[in-house]
Every structure is written in structure tokens, then in C-alpha cells.
mmCIF file of C-alpha atoms in Angstrom:
data_model
loop_
_atom_site.group_PDB
_atom_site.id
_atom_site.type_symbol
_atom_site.label_atom_id
_atom_site.label_comp_id
_atom_site.label_asym_id
_atom_site.label_seq_id
_atom_site.Cartn_x
_atom_site.Cartn_y
_atom_site.Cartn_z
ATOM 1 C CA MET A 232 280.351 127.281 167.357
ATOM 2 C CA SER A 233 278.054 130.205 166.687
ATOM 3 C CA ALA A 234 274.256 130.176 167.210
ATOM 4 C CA LEU A 235 273.674 129.935 163.424
ATOM 5 C CA ASP A 236 275.910 126.849 163.086
ATOM 6 C CA LYS A 237 274.038 124.813 165.653
ATOM 7 C CA VAL A 238 271.787 121.843 164.435
ATOM 8 C CA VAL A 239 268.203 122.808 165.019
ATOM 9 C CA LYS A 240 265.519 120.179 165.342
ATOM 10 C CA PRO A 241 262.060 121.373 164.270
ATOM 11 C CA LYS A 242 259.417 121.368 167.008
ATOM 12 C CA THR A 243 256.417 122.373 164.869
ATOM 13 C CA ARG A 244 255.327 121.647 161.276
ATOM 14 C CA ARG A 245 255.915 125.254 160.490
ATOM 15 C CA SER A 246 259.512 125.164 161.493
ATOM 16 C CA LYS A 247 259.988 121.912 159.757
ATOM 17 C CA ARG A 248 258.769 123.387 156.402
ATOM 18 C CA PHE A 249 261.060 126.371 157.108
ATOM 19 C CA LEU A 250 264.090 124.148 157.490
ATOM 20 C CA GLU A 251 263.287 122.071 154.434
ATOM 21 C CA GLN A 252 262.957 125.200 152.310
ATOM 22 C CA ARG A 253 266.523 126.183 153.438
ATOM 23 C CA GLY A 254 267.947 122.648 153.139
ATOM 24 C CA PRO A 255 269.913 121.300 150.166
ATOM 25 C CA LYS A 256 267.873 120.397 147.075
ATOM 26 C CA LEU A 257 268.449 118.907 143.668
ATOM 27 C CA TYR A 258 267.074 122.030 142.093
ATOM 28 C CA GLU A 259 268.036 125.147 143.867
ATOM 29 C CA ASN A 260 265.618 127.971 144.795
ATOM 30 C CA ASP A 261 265.858 131.235 142.866
ATOM 31 C CA LYS A 262 268.889 133.144 144.178
ATOM 32 C CA SER A 263 268.025 136.117 146.476
ATOM 33 C CA THR A 264 270.106 139.276 146.884
ATOM 34 C CA MET A 265 270.769 141.521 149.870
ATOM 35 C CA LEU A 266 271.596 145.196 149.391
ATOM 36 C CA ILE A 267 273.805 146.599 152.237
ATOM 37 C CA LYS A 268 274.581 150.289 152.870
ATOM 38 C CA GLY A 269 277.974 151.005 154.315
ATOM 39 C CA GLY A 270 278.730 153.386 157.183
ATOM 40 C CA ASN A 271 279.649 156.179 154.775
ATOM 41 C CA ALA A 272 277.136 156.137 151.984
ATOM 42 C CA SER A 273 276.384 159.136 149.832
ATOM 43 C CA ASN A 274 273.023 159.973 148.338
ATOM 44 C CA THR A 275 274.256 158.660 144.928
ATOM 45 C CA VAL A 276 275.062 155.214 146.456
ATOM 46 C CA THR A 277 271.783 155.191 148.447
ATOM 47 C CA GLN A 278 269.760 155.921 145.256
ATOM 48 C CA ALA A 279 271.687 153.353 143.256
ATOM 49 C CA LEU A 280 270.860 150.624 145.841
ATOM 50 C CA LYS A 281 267.184 151.538 145.587
ATOM 51 C CA ASP A 282 267.204 151.287 141.860
ATOM 52 C CA LEU A 283 268.960 147.904 142.025
ATOM 53 C CA TYR A 284 266.251 146.866 144.521
ATOM 54 C CA ALA A 285 263.600 147.902 142.025
ATOM 55 C CA LEU A 286 265.200 145.748 139.325
ATOM 56 C CA LYS A 287 265.567 142.788 141.601
ATOM 57 C CA LYS A 288 262.128 142.776 143.340
ATOM 58 C CA PRO A 289 260.695 140.510 144.766
ATOM 59 C CA SER A 290 263.723 138.248 145.343
ATOM 60 C CA CYS A 291 265.742 140.972 147.151
ATOM 61 C CA VAL A 292 266.273 142.413 150.720
ATOM 62 C CA LEU A 293 267.305 145.976 151.288
ATOM 63 C CA TYR A 294 268.977 146.931 154.557
ATOM 64 C CA ASN A 295 268.289 150.667 155.178
ATOM 65 C CA ARG A 296 270.564 150.941 158.208
ATOM 66 C CA LYS A 297 274.214 151.750 157.856
ATOM 67 C CA ASN A 298 276.642 148.901 158.542
ATOM 68 C CA MET A 299 280.235 149.680 159.660
ATOM 69 C CA THR A 300 281.938 146.973 157.697
ATOM 70 C CA ARG A 301 284.493 146.456 154.957
ATOM 71 C CA PRO A 302 283.929 143.308 152.908
ATOM 72 C CA PHE A 303 287.433 143.166 151.478
ATOM 73 C CA GLU A 304 288.994 143.350 154.996
ATOM 74 C CA ASP A 305 286.356 141.507 157.068
ATOM 75 C CA GLN A 306 283.792 139.193 155.422
ATOM 76 C CA THR A 307 282.141 137.859 158.600
ATOM 77 C CA SER A 308 279.479 140.528 158.620
ATOM 78 C CA VAL A 309 278.416 139.696 155.079
ATOM 79 C CA GLU A 310 278.330 136.003 155.799
ATOM 80 C CA PHE A 311 276.267 136.596 158.978
ATOM 81 C CA PHE A 312 273.586 138.615 156.943
ATOM 82 C CA SER A 313 273.714 135.831 154.260
ATOM 83 C CA LYS A 314 272.747 133.163 156.742
ATOM 84 C CA LYS A 315 270.114 135.393 158.464
ATOM 85 C CA SER A 316 268.330 136.308 155.202
ATOM 86 C CA ASP A 317 269.155 133.202 153.133
ATOM 87 C CA CYS A 318 270.744 135.188 150.302
ATOM 88 C CA SER A 319 273.533 134.050 148.038
ATOM 89 C CA LEU A 320 274.195 137.443 146.319
ATOM 90 C CA PHE A 321 274.936 140.867 147.755
ATOM 91 C CA VAL A 322 275.767 144.457 146.863
ATOM 92 C CA PHE A 323 277.590 146.613 149.366
ATOM 93 C CA GLY A 324 277.494 150.394 148.774
ATOM 94 C CA SER A 325 280.062 152.742 150.346
ATOM 95 C CA HIS A 326 281.612 156.201 149.669
ATOM 96 C CA ASN A 327 284.886 157.801 150.759
ATOM 97 C CA LYS A 328 287.517 160.074 149.497
ATOM 98 C CA LYS A 329 289.791 157.349 148.143
ATOM 99 C CA ARG A 330 286.985 155.296 146.571
ATOM 100 C CA PRO A 331 283.965 157.614 145.890
ATOM 101 C CA ASN A 332 280.489 156.112 144.948
ATOM 102 C CA ASN A 333 281.633 152.516 145.391
ATOM 103 C CA LEU A 334 279.513 149.366 144.734
ATOM 104 C CA ILE A 335 280.836 145.881 145.629
ATOM 105 C CA PHE A 336 278.993 143.066 143.839
ATOM 106 C CA GLY A 337 279.539 139.629 145.315
ATOM 107 C CA ARG A 338 278.142 136.118 145.677
ATOM 108 C CA LEU A 339 278.573 133.395 148.251
ATOM 109 C CA TYR A 340 278.945 129.642 148.246
ATOM 110 C CA ASP A 341 277.887 127.637 151.265
ATOM 111 C CA PHE A 342 277.414 131.004 153.103
ATOM 112 C CA HIS A 343 281.036 131.899 152.498
ATOM 113 C CA VAL A 344 282.198 134.691 150.050
ATOM 114 C CA LEU A 345 283.175 133.223 146.703
ATOM 115 C CA ASP A 346 283.736 136.237 144.360
ATOM 116 C CA MET A 347 283.677 139.930 144.991
ATOM 117 C CA VAL A 348 284.203 142.763 142.382
ATOM 118 C CA GLU A 349 284.465 146.431 143.398
ATOM 119 C CA LEU A 350 283.055 148.976 140.801
ATOM 120 C CA GLY A 351 283.198 152.603 140.989
ATOM 121 C CA MET A 352 280.340 154.703 139.602
ATOM 122 C CA GLU A 353 281.822 157.469 137.465
ATOM 123 C CA LYS A 354 278.456 158.400 135.965
ATOM 124 C CA TYR A 355 275.049 157.451 137.094
ATOM 125 C CA VAL A 356 271.478 158.350 136.041
ATOM 126 C CA SER A 357 268.713 157.239 138.392
ATOM 127 C CA LEU A 358 265.643 155.278 137.432
ATOM 128 C CA LYS A 359 263.332 158.196 138.266
ATOM 129 C CA ASP A 360 265.241 160.602 135.997
ATOM 130 C CA PHE A 361 263.732 158.763 132.989
ATOM 131 C CA LYS A 362 260.221 160.062 132.564
ATOM 132 C CA ASN A 363 258.679 157.020 130.839
ATOM 133 C CA CYS A 364 256.769 153.887 131.755
ATOM 134 C CA LYS A 365 258.663 151.102 133.583
ATOM 135 C CA CYS A 366 258.638 147.300 133.335
ATOM 136 C CA PRO A 367 256.396 145.355 135.773
ATOM 137 C CA GLU A 368 257.902 144.075 138.950
ATOM 138 C CA GLY A 369 259.660 140.647 138.587
ATOM 139 C CA THR A 370 260.169 140.862 134.806
ATOM 140 C CA LYS A 371 262.929 138.502 133.600
ATOM 141 C CA PRO A 372 265.374 140.601 131.655
ATOM 142 C CA LEU A 373 267.293 139.814 128.435
ATOM 143 C CA LEU A 374 271.105 140.003 129.151
ATOM 144 C CA ILE A 375 273.510 141.205 126.307
ATOM 145 C CA PHE A 376 277.208 141.499 126.794
ATOM 146 C CA ALA A 377 279.418 143.305 124.250
ATOM 147 C CA GLY A 378 283.163 143.728 124.316
ATOM 148 C CA ASP A 379 286.190 141.419 123.861
ATOM 149 C CA ALA A 380 287.264 141.867 127.549
ATOM 150 C CA PHE A 381 284.296 139.712 128.741
ATOM 151 C CA GLU A 382 285.956 136.787 126.866
ATOM 152 C CA MET A 383 289.730 137.611 127.037
ATOM 153 C CA ASN A 384 290.206 138.906 130.612
ATOM 154 C CA GLU A 385 289.713 136.654 133.640
ATOM 155 C CA ASP A 386 288.474 139.464 135.852
ATOM 156 C CA TYR A 387 285.905 140.576 133.269
ATOM 157 C CA ARG A 388 284.859 136.898 132.583
ATOM 158 C CA ARG A 389 284.087 136.445 136.276
ATOM 159 C CA LEU A 390 282.248 139.794 136.332
ATOM 160 C CA LYS A 391 280.153 138.614 133.516
ATOM 161 C CA SER A 392 279.307 135.423 135.341
ATOM 162 C CA LEU A 393 278.498 137.455 138.404
ATOM 163 C CA PHE A 394 276.153 139.808 136.489
ATOM 164 C CA ILE A 395 274.453 136.810 134.944
ATOM 165 C CA ASP A 396 273.804 135.322 138.377
ATOM 166 C CA PHE A 397 272.656 138.709 139.681
ATOM 167 C CA PHE A 398 270.173 139.753 136.996
ATOM 168 C CA ARG A 399 269.046 136.329 135.408
ATOM 169 C CA GLY A 400 265.780 136.256 137.394
ATOM 170 C CA PRO A 401 263.679 133.146 138.038
ATOM 171 C CA THR A 402 264.034 129.935 136.057
ATOM 172 C CA VAL A 403 261.117 129.512 133.643
ATOM 173 C CA SER A 404 259.999 126.547 131.539
ATOM 174 C CA GLY A 405 258.776 128.574 128.579
ATOM 175 C CA ILE A 406 259.093 132.132 127.071
ATOM 176 C CA ARG A 407 256.386 134.093 125.282
ATOM 177 C CA LEU A 408 257.100 136.947 122.959
ATOM 178 C CA ALA A 409 255.007 139.514 124.886
ATOM 179 C CA GLY A 410 256.971 138.737 128.049
ATOM 180 C CA LEU A 411 260.221 140.010 126.631
ATOM 181 C CA GLU A 412 259.873 143.549 127.971
ATOM 182 C CA HIS A 413 263.197 144.354 129.638
ATOM 183 C CA MET A 414 266.741 144.285 128.331
ATOM 184 C CA LEU A 415 270.124 144.903 130.092
ATOM 185 C CA HIS A 416 273.084 145.722 127.907
ATOM 186 C CA PHE A 417 276.646 145.575 129.330
ATOM 187 C CA THR A 418 279.598 147.035 127.230
ATOM 188 C CA ALA A 419 283.223 146.639 128.143
ATOM 189 C CA VAL A 420 285.483 149.102 126.391
ATOM 190 C CA ASP A 421 288.656 151.111 127.269
ATOM 191 C CA GLY A 422 288.673 149.819 130.839
ATOM 192 C CA LYS A 423 285.095 150.733 131.600
ATOM 193 C CA ILE A 424 281.801 148.863 131.910
ATOM 194 C CA TYR A 425 278.694 150.558 130.636
ATOM 195 C CA MET A 426 275.393 149.265 131.887
ATOM 196 C CA ARG A 427 272.171 150.372 130.139
ATOM 197 C CA SER A 428 268.562 149.294 130.869
ATOM 198 C CA TYR A 429 265.980 149.368 128.009
ATOM 199 C CA LYS A 430 262.341 148.789 127.749
ATOM 200 C CA VAL A 431 261.372 146.647 124.687
ATOM 201 C CA LEU A 432 258.607 148.183 122.734
ATOM 202 C CA MET A 433 256.728 146.015 120.150
ATOM 203 C CA LYS A 434 255.165 148.094 117.352
ATOM 204 C CA LYS A 435 252.897 147.100 114.522
ATOM 205 C CA SER A 436 254.711 146.047 111.462
ATOM 206 C CA GLY A 437 251.988 144.865 109.141
ATOM 207 C CA CYS A 438 253.017 141.159 109.601
ATOM 208 C CA ARG A 439 253.064 138.610 112.305
ATOM 209 C CA THR A 440 256.400 139.556 113.589
ATOM 210 C CA PRO A 441 256.283 142.965 115.463
ATOM 211 C CA ARG A 442 258.749 145.809 114.872
ATOM 212 C CA ILE A 443 261.139 146.146 117.890
ATOM 213 C CA GLU A 444 262.202 149.477 119.351
ATOM 214 C CA LEU A 445 264.244 150.039 122.453
ATOM 215 C CA GLU A 446 263.559 152.916 124.843
ATOM 216 C CA GLU A 447 265.982 153.576 127.763
ATOM 217 C CA MET A 448 264.205 153.490 131.075
ATOM 218 C CA GLY A 449 267.234 153.429 133.551
ATOM 219 C CA PRO A 450 269.190 153.100 135.676
ATOM 220 C CA SER A 451 272.237 153.989 133.697
ATOM 221 C CA PHE A 452 275.767 153.218 135.113
ATOM 222 C CA ASP A 453 279.296 153.890 133.909
ATOM 223 C CA PHE A 454 281.507 151.603 136.014
ATOM 224 C CA VAL A 455 285.289 151.248 136.461
ATOM 225 C CA MET A 456 286.783 148.169 138.004
ATOM 226 C CA ARG A 457 288.805 148.800 141.176
ATOM 227 C CA ARG A 458 289.394 145.722 143.240
ATOM 228 C CA THR A 459 288.640 141.969 142.848
ATOM 229 C CA HIS A 460 288.509 139.039 145.192
ATOM 230 C CA LEU A 461 288.154 135.909 143.127
ATOM 231 C CA ALA A 462 287.877 132.290 144.267
ATOM 232 C CA SER A 463 290.541 129.756 143.307
ATOM 233 C CA ASP A 464 289.977 127.560 140.357
ATOM 234 C CA ASP A 465 289.346 124.442 142.500
ATOM 235 C CA LEU A 466 286.747 126.173 144.709
ATOM 236 C CA TYR A 467 285.121 127.795 141.714
ATOM 237 C CA LYS A 468 284.909 124.423 139.999
ATOM 238 C CA LEU A 469 283.458 122.912 143.231
ATOM 239 C CA SER A 470 280.796 125.638 143.370
ATOM 240 C CA MET A 471 279.646 124.713 139.942
ATOM 241 C CA LYS A 472 279.354 121.053 140.614
ATOM 242 C CA ARG A 473 275.930 119.526 139.826
ATOM 243 C CA PRO A 474 274.387 116.413 141.547
ATOM 244 C CA LYS A 475 274.525 113.245 139.402
ATOM 245 C CA ALA A 476 270.625 112.879 139.874
ATOM 246 C CA VAL A 477 270.052 116.033 137.720
ATOM 247 C CA GLN A 478 272.738 115.389 135.078
ATOM 248 C CA ALA A 479 271.287 114.078 131.735
ATOM 249 C CA LYS A 480 272.410 110.651 130.927
ATOM 250 C CA LYS A 481 274.538 110.512 127.750
ATOM 251 C CA LYS A 482 273.070 108.558 124.956
ATOM 252 C CA LYS A 483 275.229 106.868 122.364
ATOM 253 C CA ASN A 484 275.247 108.266 118.801
ATOM 254 C CA ILE A 485 272.868 111.158 119.738
ATOM 255 C CA SER A 486 274.115 114.739 119.687
ATOM 256 C CA HIS A 487 272.594 118.321 119.804
ATOM 257 C CA ASP A 488 273.679 121.556 118.296
ATOM 258 C CA THR A 489 273.605 125.036 119.846
ATOM 259 C CA PHE A 490 269.970 125.524 118.808
ATOM 260 C CA GLY A 491 268.777 122.248 120.481
ATOM 261 C CA THR A 492 268.350 120.381 117.198
ATOM 262 C CA LYS A 493 268.705 116.634 117.814
ATOM 263 C CA TYR A 494 270.879 114.625 115.486
ATOM 264 C CA GLY A 495 271.397 110.850 115.386
ATOM 265 C CA ARG A 496 274.029 108.610 113.846
ATOM 266 C CA ILE A 497 273.278 105.279 112.306
ATOM 267 C CA HIS A 498 275.971 102.581 111.700
ATOM 268 C CA MET A 499 275.399 100.369 108.564
ATOM 269 C CA GLN A 500 277.345 97.853 106.674
ATOM 270 C CA LYS A 501 278.683 98.694 103.133
ATOM 271 C CA GLN A 502 275.880 97.901 100.639
ATOM 272 C CA ASP A 503 276.150 97.000 96.924
ATOM 273 C CA LEU A 504 273.843 99.422 95.246
ATOM 274 C CA GLY A 505 273.916 97.393 92.157
ATOM 275 C CA LYS A 506 271.722 94.734 93.954
ATOM 276 C CA LEU A 507 269.399 97.331 95.418
ATOM 277 C CA GLN A 508 265.794 96.315 94.808
ATOM 278 C CA THR A 509 263.996 99.238 93.102
ATOM 279 C CA ARG A 510 260.407 99.706 92.357
ATOM 280 C CA LYS A 511 259.147 97.688 89.375
ATOM 281 C CA VAL A 512 257.847 100.214 87.001
ATOM 282 C CA LYS A 513 257.948 100.133 83.249
ATOM 283 C CA ALA A 514 260.280 103.044 82.864
ATOM 284 C CA LEU A 515 263.048 101.141 84.920
ATOM 285 C CA LYS A 516 262.772 97.940 82.990
ATOM 286 C CA LYS A 517 265.660 97.048 80.688
ATOM 287 C CA ARG A 518 264.918 96.876 77.070
ATOM 288 C CA PRO A 519 265.774 93.620 75.046
ATOM 289 C CA ALA A 520 268.831 95.251 73.433
ATOM 290 C CA GLU A 521 270.204 96.269 76.903
ATOM 291 C CA LYS A 522 269.618 92.752 78.199
ATOM 292 C CA LYS A 523 271.590 91.192 75.280
ATOM 293 C CA ALA A 524 274.486 93.672 75.836
ATOM 294 C CA ALA A 525 274.616 92.844 79.541
ATOM 295 C CA GLU A 526 274.732 89.144 78.792
ATOM 296 C CA GLY A 527 277.437 89.676 76.191
ATOM 297 C CA GLU A 528 279.515 91.536 78.655
ATOM 298 C CA GLY A 529 279.041 88.708 81.273
ATOM 299 C CA GLU A 530 280.196 86.064 78.805
ATOM 300 C CA THR A 531 283.228 88.138 77.866
ATOM 301 C CA ASN A 532 284.253 88.561 81.461
ATOM 302 C CA LYS A 533 283.981 84.816 82.085
ATOM 303 C CA ARG A 534 286.327 84.090 79.074
ATOM 304 C CA ARG A 535 288.848 86.480 80.393
ATOM 305 C CA LYS A 536 288.816 84.905 83.712
ATOM 306 C CA SER A 537 289.218 81.391 82.328
ATOM 307 C CA ASN A 538 292.174 82.470 80.145
#
């Protein structure tokens, strides 16, 4: 048993709060990310990690020292850093002749590696190369995915889920229009993944709804998928399991659509609309001629039944 696996009993109130913060909860904390630089990291990889750190702040940890590890061959080092920094997401940057300018995006479940996707940077434009204003730190971005591969291919489907976990930001209870300042666009086409980052500009339009313009602010990536390490279906399903205490109780005859509109179903017995009591207004009263015709039809029906 390693030192990190031992059961630690708190001796002070401060250590007790620290352990409670890391303990299991009904509602998880916001996911933190660690950025790790490999033993052979080029200037491009180092700058890419810094740009990802700028997008992820403050829920991010950047390791500046080089680490001689290979996540696809040995995952113990990544899991050790995950326990030490309490991070469930990671990015490992490396560079070699066989796989130049390499980024490995991954996530962990119970401090064990769940999914890993290795992406190669074929083209990269840094955040500092765009000479314009940037979004404030901690801005929650809008995520847009384009391309049939994100829905048809299992590797791309997991990569989409990984990107959502990585860039989704903190959980919020409400959204205001002025807070929608940052947008990340992912496009999968011809075996490549294009990642673009835009600043949302709201201009005057002469009405209440502003006119929206997008200004690219960086960073910009052209990725190609190289290797994947995906969890089995059973483990992936287990990682997505939610406690019963937070699951909404299903109510009978009530449903919701994709926009959150609530619909209710009412069960009633079949009614005879001919006996329906209507409002007694003069326009709805039967005339004497109509009453005589109705009485005549009733007598005729009685005779037919008796015959």
C-alpha cells in the first residue's frame, strides 16, 4: 500500500476540512486539470500548454518541470499526480521524431485513467499571435461541435465527451446574455479536428437583441488523431452512474421536451357532448319551431322502436 492510499485521520480542523473537500459528495466539485510537460517537449508544445492553461484558469495546475513518462505505456505517474493535485483531467505534451508536437488529452475516474486520446498538432497559432482583446479569466465558453464524425465514430464520440468535460467550466445556475463572451468551435472533417476560439462581440442593432459578431482570439489548433485508450463500456457506464439522492423522481403523466417545457396528461371518461351544459344566453336558446321539430323526431323514434 502506498502512502497516498493510507487512511488518514484528521488531527486538526483544517485537515478535517481539507479531507471533507476531497471526499465523495452528492454534487461533485468543478473538475480541475493538470498540464504535464514530457521529457522531450518542443517550444510549440510548451506554448500550447501555456495557452490551454490560460483558457482553463483558475481550475488548472501547470507543471513546468519535465517528466520522463509515457502515459500509454505507464500510467502510474499520471495517477500519482492526479492524487497529489486532486485533478480528474490532464493534458500531457511531448515531442519526438515519430510523433512530433503531441498532446494527450485524458480523464481519470477514481484516480485511475479512464480515457486517453493522442492528438498531433499539424498547425498551431498561439494566443499571443492574435493582437486583440481576450476574454476575462474564468469565462465559461460556448461549445459547438460540427461534423458527422462526432456522432458516427466511437473514437470521435468519446473525444467530443472528453472536450466537453475539459472545457465546460464551472456549473452555473443562470446565464446572462452579457456573460456569453467566449466560444470554442470544433470541426471534424477529412480525418482532422479543427479547434477555433472566438470572442463574441455584441454590437448595437437598433433593437433589444444585439447584433453578434465573432472575432478569432486564439489559440487555433489543427489536430489529427493518432492513438486512443478508451475505457470498456461497463467501466464507462459505471463512471457515469449518479447517486439515487440526486436523481429526479419520475412523476406520472408529466413529461418535458428538449426546451424544458412541461406537459401534463389528463385521463377522463368519455363524455356525451349533447348533454353538456352551456351558458344560458338568448342566442343559444332554441326557437319554438326547433323545439317542435325536436319533439316530433323524438316521437318518431319511439314509434320505430315499438314497431
